[in-house]
mmCIF file of C-alpha atoms in Angstrom:
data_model
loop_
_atom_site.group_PDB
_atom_site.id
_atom_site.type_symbol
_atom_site.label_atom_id
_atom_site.label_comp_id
_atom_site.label_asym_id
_atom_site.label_seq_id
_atom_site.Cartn_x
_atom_site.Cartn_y
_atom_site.Cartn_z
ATOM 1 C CA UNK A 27 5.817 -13.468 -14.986
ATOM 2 C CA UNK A 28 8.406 -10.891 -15.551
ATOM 3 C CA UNK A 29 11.683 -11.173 -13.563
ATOM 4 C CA UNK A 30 10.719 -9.305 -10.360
ATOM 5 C CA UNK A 31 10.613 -10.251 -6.575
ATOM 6 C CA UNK A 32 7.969 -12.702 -5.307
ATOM 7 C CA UNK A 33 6.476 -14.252 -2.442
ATOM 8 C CA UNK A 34 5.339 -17.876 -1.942
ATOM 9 C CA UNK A 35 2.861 -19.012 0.000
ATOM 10 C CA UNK A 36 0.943 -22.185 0.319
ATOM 11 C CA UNK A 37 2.996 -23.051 -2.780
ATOM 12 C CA UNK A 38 1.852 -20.073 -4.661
ATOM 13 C CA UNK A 39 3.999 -17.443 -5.781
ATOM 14 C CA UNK A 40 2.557 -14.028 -5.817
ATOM 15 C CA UNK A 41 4.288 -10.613 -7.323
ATOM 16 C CA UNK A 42 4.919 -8.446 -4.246
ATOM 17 C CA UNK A 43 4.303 -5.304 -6.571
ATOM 18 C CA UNK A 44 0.973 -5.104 -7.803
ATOM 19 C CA UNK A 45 -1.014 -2.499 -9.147
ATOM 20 C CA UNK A 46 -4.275 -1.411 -6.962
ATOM 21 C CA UNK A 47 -7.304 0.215 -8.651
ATOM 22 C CA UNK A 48 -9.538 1.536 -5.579
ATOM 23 C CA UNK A 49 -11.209 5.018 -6.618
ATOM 24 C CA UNK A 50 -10.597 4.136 -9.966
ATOM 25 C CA UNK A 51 -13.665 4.865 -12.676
ATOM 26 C CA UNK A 52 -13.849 2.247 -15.438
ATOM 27 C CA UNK A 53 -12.559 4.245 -18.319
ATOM 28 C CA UNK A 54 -9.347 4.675 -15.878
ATOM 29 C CA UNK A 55 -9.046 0.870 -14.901
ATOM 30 C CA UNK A 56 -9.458 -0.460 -18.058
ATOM 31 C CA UNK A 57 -6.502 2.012 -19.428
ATOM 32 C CA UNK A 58 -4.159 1.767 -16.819
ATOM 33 C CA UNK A 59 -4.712 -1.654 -15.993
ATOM 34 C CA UNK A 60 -3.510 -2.814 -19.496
ATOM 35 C CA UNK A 61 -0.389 0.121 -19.035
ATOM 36 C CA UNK A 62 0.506 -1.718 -15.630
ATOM 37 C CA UNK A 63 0.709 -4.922 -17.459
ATOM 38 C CA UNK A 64 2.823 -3.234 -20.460
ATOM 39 C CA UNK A 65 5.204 -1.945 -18.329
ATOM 40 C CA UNK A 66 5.629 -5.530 -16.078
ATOM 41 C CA UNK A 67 3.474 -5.575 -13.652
ATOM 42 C CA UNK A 68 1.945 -8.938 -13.217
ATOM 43 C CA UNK A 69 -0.453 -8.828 -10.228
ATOM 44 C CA UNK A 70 -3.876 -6.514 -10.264
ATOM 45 C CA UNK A 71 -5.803 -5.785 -7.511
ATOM 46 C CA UNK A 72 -10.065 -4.964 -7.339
ATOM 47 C CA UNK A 73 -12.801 -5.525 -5.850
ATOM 48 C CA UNK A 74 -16.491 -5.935 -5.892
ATOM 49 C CA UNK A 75 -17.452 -2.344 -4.239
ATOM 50 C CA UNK A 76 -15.231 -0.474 -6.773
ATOM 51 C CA UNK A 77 -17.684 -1.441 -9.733
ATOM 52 C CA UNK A 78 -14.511 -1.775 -12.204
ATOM 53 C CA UNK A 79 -14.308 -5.171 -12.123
ATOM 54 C CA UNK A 80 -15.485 -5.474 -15.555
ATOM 55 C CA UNK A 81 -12.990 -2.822 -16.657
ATOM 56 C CA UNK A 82 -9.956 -4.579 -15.138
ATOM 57 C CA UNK A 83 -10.771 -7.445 -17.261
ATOM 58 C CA UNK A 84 -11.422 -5.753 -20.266
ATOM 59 C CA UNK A 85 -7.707 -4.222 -19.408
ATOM 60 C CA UNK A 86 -5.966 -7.453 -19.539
ATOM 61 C CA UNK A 87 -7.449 -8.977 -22.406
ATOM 62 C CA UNK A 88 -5.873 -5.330 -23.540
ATOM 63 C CA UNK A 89 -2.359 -5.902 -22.615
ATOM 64 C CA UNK A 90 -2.185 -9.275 -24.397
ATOM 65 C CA UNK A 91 -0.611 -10.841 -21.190
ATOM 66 C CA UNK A 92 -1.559 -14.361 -20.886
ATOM 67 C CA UNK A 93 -3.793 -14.816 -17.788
ATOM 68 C CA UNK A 94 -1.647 -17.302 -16.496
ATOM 69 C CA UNK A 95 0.814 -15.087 -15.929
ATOM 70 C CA UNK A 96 -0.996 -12.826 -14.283
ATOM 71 C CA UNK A 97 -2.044 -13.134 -10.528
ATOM 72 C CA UNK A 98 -5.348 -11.429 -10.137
ATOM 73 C CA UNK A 99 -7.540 -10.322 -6.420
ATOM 74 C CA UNK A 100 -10.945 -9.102 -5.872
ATOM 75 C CA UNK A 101 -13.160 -9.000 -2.807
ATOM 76 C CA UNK A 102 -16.574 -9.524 -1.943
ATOM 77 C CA UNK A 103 -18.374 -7.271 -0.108
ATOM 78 C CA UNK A 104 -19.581 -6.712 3.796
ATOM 79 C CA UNK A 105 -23.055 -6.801 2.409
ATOM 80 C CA UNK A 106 -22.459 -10.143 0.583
ATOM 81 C CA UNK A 107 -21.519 -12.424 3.308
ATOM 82 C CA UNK A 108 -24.136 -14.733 3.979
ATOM 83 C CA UNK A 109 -23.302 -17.803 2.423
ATOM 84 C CA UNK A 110 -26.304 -17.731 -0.836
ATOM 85 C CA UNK A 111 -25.110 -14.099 -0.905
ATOM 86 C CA UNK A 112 -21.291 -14.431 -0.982
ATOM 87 C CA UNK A 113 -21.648 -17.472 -3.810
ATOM 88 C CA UNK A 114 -23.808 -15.514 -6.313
ATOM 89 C CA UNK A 115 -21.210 -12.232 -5.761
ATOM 90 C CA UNK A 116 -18.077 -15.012 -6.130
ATOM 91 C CA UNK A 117 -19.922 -15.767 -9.506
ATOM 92 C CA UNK A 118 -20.814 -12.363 -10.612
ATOM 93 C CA UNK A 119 -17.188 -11.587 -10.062
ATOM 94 C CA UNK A 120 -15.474 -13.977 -12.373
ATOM 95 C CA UNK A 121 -17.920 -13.704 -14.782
ATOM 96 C CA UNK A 122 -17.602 -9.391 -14.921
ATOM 97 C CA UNK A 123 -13.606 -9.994 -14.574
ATOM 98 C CA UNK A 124 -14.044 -12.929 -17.415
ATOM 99 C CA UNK A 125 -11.926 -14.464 -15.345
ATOM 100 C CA UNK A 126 -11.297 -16.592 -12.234
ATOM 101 C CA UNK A 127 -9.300 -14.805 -9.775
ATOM 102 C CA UNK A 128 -6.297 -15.943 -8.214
ATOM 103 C CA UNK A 129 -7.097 -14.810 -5.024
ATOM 104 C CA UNK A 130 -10.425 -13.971 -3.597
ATOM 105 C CA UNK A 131 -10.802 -11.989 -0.118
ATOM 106 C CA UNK A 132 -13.296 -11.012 2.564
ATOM 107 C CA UNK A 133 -13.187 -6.998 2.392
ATOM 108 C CA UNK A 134 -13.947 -6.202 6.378
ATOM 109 C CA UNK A 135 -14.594 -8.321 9.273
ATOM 110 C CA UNK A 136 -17.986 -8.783 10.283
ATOM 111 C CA UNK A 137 -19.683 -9.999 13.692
ATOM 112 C CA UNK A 138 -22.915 -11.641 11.685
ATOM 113 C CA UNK A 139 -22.331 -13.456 9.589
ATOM 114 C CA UNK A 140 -19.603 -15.056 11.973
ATOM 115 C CA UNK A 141 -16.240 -15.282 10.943
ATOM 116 C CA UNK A 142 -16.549 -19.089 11.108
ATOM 117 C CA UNK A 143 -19.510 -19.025 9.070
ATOM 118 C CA UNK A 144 -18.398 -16.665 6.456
ATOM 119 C CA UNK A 145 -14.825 -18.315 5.807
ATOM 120 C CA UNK A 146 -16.572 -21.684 5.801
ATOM 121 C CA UNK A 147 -18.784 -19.856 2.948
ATOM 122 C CA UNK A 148 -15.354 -18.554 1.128
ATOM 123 C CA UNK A 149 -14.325 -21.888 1.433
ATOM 124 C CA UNK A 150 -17.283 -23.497 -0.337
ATOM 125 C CA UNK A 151 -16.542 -20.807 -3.490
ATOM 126 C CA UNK A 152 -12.802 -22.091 -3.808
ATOM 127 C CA UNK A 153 -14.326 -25.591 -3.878
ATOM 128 C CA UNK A 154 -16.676 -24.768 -6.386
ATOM 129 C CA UNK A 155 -13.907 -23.561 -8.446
ATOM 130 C CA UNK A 156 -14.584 -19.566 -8.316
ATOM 131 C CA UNK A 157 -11.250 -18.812 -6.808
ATOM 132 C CA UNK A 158 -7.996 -20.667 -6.785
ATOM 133 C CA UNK A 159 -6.936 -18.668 -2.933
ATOM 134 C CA UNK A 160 -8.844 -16.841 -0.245
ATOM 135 C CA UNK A 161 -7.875 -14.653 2.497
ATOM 136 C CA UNK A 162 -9.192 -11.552 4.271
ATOM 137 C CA UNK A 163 -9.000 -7.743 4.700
ATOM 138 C CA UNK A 164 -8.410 -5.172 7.355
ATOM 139 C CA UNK A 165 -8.854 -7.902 9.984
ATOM 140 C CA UNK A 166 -6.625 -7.561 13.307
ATOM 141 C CA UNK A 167 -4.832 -9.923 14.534
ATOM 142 C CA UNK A 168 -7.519 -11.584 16.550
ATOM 143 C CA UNK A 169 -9.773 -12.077 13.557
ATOM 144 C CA UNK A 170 -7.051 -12.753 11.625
ATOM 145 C CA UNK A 171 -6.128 -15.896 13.964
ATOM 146 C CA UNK A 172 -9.824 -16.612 14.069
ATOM 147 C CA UNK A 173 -10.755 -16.683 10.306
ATOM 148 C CA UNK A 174 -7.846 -19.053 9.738
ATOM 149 C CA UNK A 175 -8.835 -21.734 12.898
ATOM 150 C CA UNK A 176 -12.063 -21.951 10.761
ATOM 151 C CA UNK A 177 -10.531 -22.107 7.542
ATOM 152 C CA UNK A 178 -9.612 -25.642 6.038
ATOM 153 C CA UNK A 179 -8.064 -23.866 3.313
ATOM 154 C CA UNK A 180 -4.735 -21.686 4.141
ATOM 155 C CA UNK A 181 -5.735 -17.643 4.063
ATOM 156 C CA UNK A 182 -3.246 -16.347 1.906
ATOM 157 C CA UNK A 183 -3.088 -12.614 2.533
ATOM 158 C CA UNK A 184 -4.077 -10.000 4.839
ATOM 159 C CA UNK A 185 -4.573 -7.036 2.741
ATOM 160 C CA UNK A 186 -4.326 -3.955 5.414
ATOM 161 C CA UNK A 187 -2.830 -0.617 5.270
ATOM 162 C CA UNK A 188 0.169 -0.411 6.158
ATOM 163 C CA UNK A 189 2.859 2.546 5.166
ATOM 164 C CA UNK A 190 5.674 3.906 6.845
ATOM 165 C CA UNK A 191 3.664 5.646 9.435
ATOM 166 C CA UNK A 192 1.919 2.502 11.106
ATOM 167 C CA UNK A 193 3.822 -0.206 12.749
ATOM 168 C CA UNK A 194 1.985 -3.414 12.487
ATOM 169 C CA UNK A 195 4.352 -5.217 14.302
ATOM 170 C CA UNK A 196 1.694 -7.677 15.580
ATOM 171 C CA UNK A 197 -0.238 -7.925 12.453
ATOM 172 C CA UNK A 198 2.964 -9.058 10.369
ATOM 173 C CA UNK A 199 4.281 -11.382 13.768
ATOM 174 C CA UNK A 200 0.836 -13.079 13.216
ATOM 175 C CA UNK A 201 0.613 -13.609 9.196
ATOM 176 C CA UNK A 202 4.497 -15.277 9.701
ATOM 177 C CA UNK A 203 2.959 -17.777 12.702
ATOM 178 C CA UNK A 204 -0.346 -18.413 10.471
ATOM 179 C CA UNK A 205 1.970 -19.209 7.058
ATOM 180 C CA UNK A 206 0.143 -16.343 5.659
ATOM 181 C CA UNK A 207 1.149 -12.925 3.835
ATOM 182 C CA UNK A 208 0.195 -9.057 4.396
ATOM 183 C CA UNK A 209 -0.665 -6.743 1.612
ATOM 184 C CA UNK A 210 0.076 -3.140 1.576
ATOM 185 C CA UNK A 211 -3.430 -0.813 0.436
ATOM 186 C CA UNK A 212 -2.064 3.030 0.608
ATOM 187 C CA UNK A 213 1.224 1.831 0.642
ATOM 188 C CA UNK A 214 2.299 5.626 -0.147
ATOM 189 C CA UNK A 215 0.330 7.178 2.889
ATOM 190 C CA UNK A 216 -1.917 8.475 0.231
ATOM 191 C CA UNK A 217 0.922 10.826 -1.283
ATOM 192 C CA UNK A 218 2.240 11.742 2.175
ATOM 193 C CA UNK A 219 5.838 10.245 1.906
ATOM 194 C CA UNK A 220 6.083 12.748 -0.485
ATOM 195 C CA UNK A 221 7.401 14.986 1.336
ATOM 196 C CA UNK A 222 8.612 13.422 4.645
ATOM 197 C CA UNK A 223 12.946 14.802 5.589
ATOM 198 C CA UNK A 224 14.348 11.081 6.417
ATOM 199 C CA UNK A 225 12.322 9.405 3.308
ATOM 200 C CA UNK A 226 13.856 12.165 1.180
ATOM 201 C CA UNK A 227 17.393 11.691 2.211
ATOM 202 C CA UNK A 228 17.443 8.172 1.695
ATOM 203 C CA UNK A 229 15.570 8.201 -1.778
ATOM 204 C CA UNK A 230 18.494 10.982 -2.689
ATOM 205 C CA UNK A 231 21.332 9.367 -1.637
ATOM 206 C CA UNK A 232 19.916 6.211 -4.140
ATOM 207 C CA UNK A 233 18.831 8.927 -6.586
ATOM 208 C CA UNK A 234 15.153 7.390 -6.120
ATOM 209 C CA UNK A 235 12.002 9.141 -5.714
ATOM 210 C CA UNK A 236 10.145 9.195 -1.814
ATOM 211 C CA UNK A 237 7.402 6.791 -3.312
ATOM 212 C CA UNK A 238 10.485 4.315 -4.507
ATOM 213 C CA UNK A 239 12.254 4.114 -1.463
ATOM 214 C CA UNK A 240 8.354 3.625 0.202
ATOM 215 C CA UNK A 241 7.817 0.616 -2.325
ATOM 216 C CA UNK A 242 11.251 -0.961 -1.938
ATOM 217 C CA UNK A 243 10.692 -0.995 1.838
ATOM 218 C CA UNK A 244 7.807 -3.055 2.074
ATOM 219 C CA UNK A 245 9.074 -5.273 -0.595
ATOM 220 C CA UNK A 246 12.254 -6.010 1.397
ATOM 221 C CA UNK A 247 9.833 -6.924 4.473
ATOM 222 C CA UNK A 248 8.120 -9.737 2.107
ATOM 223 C CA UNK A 249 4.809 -7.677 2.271
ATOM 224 C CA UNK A 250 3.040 -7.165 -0.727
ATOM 225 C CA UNK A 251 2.088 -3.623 -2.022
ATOM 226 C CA UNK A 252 -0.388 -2.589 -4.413
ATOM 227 C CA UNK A 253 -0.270 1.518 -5.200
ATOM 228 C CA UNK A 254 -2.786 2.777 -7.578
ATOM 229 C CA UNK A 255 -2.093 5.566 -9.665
ATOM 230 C CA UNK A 256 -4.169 7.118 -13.048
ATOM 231 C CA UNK A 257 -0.899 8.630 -14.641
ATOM 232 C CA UNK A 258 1.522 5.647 -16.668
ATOM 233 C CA UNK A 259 4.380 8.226 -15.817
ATOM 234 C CA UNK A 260 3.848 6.986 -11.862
ATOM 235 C CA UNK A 261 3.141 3.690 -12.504
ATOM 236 C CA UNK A 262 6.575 3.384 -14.694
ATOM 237 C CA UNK A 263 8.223 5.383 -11.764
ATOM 238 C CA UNK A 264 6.625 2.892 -9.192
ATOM 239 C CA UNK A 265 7.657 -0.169 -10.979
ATOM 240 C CA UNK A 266 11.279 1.082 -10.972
ATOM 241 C CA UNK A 267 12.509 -0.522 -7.658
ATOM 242 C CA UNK A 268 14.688 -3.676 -8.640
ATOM 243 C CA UNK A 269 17.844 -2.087 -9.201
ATOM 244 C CA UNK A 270 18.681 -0.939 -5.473
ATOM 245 C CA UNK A 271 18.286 -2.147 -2.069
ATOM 246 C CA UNK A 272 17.829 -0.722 1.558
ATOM 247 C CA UNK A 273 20.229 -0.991 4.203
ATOM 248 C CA UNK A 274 18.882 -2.571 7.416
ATOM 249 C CA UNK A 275 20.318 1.447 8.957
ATOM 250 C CA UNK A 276 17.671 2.736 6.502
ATOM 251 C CA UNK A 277 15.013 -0.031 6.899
ATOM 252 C CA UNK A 278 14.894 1.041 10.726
ATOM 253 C CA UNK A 279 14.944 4.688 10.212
ATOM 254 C CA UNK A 280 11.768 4.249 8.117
ATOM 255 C CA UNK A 281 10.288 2.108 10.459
ATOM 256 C CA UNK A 282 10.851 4.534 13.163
ATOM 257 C CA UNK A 283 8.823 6.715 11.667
ATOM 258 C CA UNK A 284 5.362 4.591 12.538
ATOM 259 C CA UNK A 285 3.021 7.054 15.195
ATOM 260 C CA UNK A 286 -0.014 6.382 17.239
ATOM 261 C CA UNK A 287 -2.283 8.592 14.877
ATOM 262 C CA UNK A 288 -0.722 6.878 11.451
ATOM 263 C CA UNK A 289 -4.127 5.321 9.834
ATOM 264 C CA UNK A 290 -5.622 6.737 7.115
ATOM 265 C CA UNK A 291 -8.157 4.778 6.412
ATOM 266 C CA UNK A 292 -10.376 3.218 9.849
ATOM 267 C CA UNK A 293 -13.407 2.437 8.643
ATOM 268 C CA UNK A 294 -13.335 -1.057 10.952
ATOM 269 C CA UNK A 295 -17.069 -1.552 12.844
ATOM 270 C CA UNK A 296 -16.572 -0.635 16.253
ATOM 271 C CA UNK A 297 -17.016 -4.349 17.117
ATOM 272 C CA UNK A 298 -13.368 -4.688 16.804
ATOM 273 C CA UNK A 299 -10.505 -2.941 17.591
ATOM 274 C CA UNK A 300 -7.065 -2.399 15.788
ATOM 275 C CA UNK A 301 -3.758 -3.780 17.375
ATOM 276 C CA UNK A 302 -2.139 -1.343 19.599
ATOM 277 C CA UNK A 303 1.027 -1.798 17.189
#
């Protein structure tokens, strides 16, 4: 992997900068996914529901980046969680990738299946060798704690959003108490930071861009953050983050920006409810 900043957990080490391709059409994954890779990125993100999977792997055999140096998530889908179900979609996903992922997740929590019953499922497709990781997404903290009491493998990541304007105070407490990780979907508040005062001062007195300063925070809080973008220009720009750091001053001030009203994306069943910070 190139020589950027990494998290370990379980004994794997995962790239906290990764490069997200939600909304993106094929023709768009497939080209920007082998750009991410030329500029350094090593760690791509997909999924089932985003029908690019295919794409994305057609976009690293691209790049010419060995897979092994490449850490690679997908997810399988609500509707794929009974146990036949979730198998056959854990198999139709490495063989459109072409490739076993790294890291495969549970994309939203679910009352039926149970969580017991679907992780025990997730479990059974890391056994059979169609993952090398699991974990979850958008699960709260209670779900979060659940999945892994039913896990015998260690979830790896929660992958939430999670920007400057929500806290998740309790959501990154729990990953450090399970041994787990959170990763960052919008990590850029969907272009919002763009234009926020206190972001802007700090990314000028580092002569960085909003969306730098954005990145860099999260990395410095060992979460791992996967922006999408369908320009190379921004991707480039994104990737640029190793050469300065945050002050802890500056860390809090973007912090304190977190509100009540700060999610972007709640699309959660009503059956459970987000963590009040």
């Amino acid at each position: 992997m190139t020589d950027q900043a990494t998290i370990t957990v379980d004994g794997l080490t995962i790239p906290l900068l990764g490069f997200g391709t939600w909304q993106l059409e094929p023709a768009d994954a497939r080209r920007m996914v082998a750009e991410a890779l030329s500029i350094g990125y090593r760690h791509i993100d997909t999924a089932w529901i985003y029908k690019n999977e295919a794409a994305v792997g057609d976009g690293i055999r691209d790049s010419g980046v060995p897979r092994d140096q490449i850490w690679l998530t997908t997810k399988i889908w609500v509707a794929h969680f009974q146990r036949d179900h979730l198998l056959a979609q854990a198999e139709e996903s490495a063989e459109c990738l072409g490739f076993t992922p790294d890291l495969l997740l549970l994309h939203w929590p679910k009352v039926k299946p149970s969580i017991p019953d679907t992780i025990a499922a997730l479990n059974e497709a890391m056994e059979r060798g169609l993952t090398r990781s699991i974990g979850v997404s958008n699960y709260p903290a209670a779900q979060f704690r659940q999945a892994q009491a039913a896990s015998s493998a260690r979830i790896i990541t929660n992958q939430v959003e999670y920007h400057p304007y929500l806290s998740l105070k309790t959501l990154r407490a729990t990953a450090a108490e399970l041994g787990s990780s959170i990763t960052a979907w919008s990590p850029l508040a969907q272009g919002q930071i763009a234009d926020d005062p206190v972001i802007g001062e700090i990314a000028a007195a580092h002569g960085k861009t909003p969306g730098q300063v954005t990145l860099r925070w999260l990395i410095q809080q060992n979460v791992i953050a996967i922006p999408r973008t369908v320009k190379p220009e921004r991707a480039a720009e994104n990737f640029d983050i190793w050469d300065f750091e945050l002050s802890a001053e500056e860390m809090e001030r973007v912090h304190a920006l977190a509100r009540p009203n700060g999610r972007l994306g709640d699309w959660i069943d009503r059956d459970f409810v987000w963590d009040a910070d």
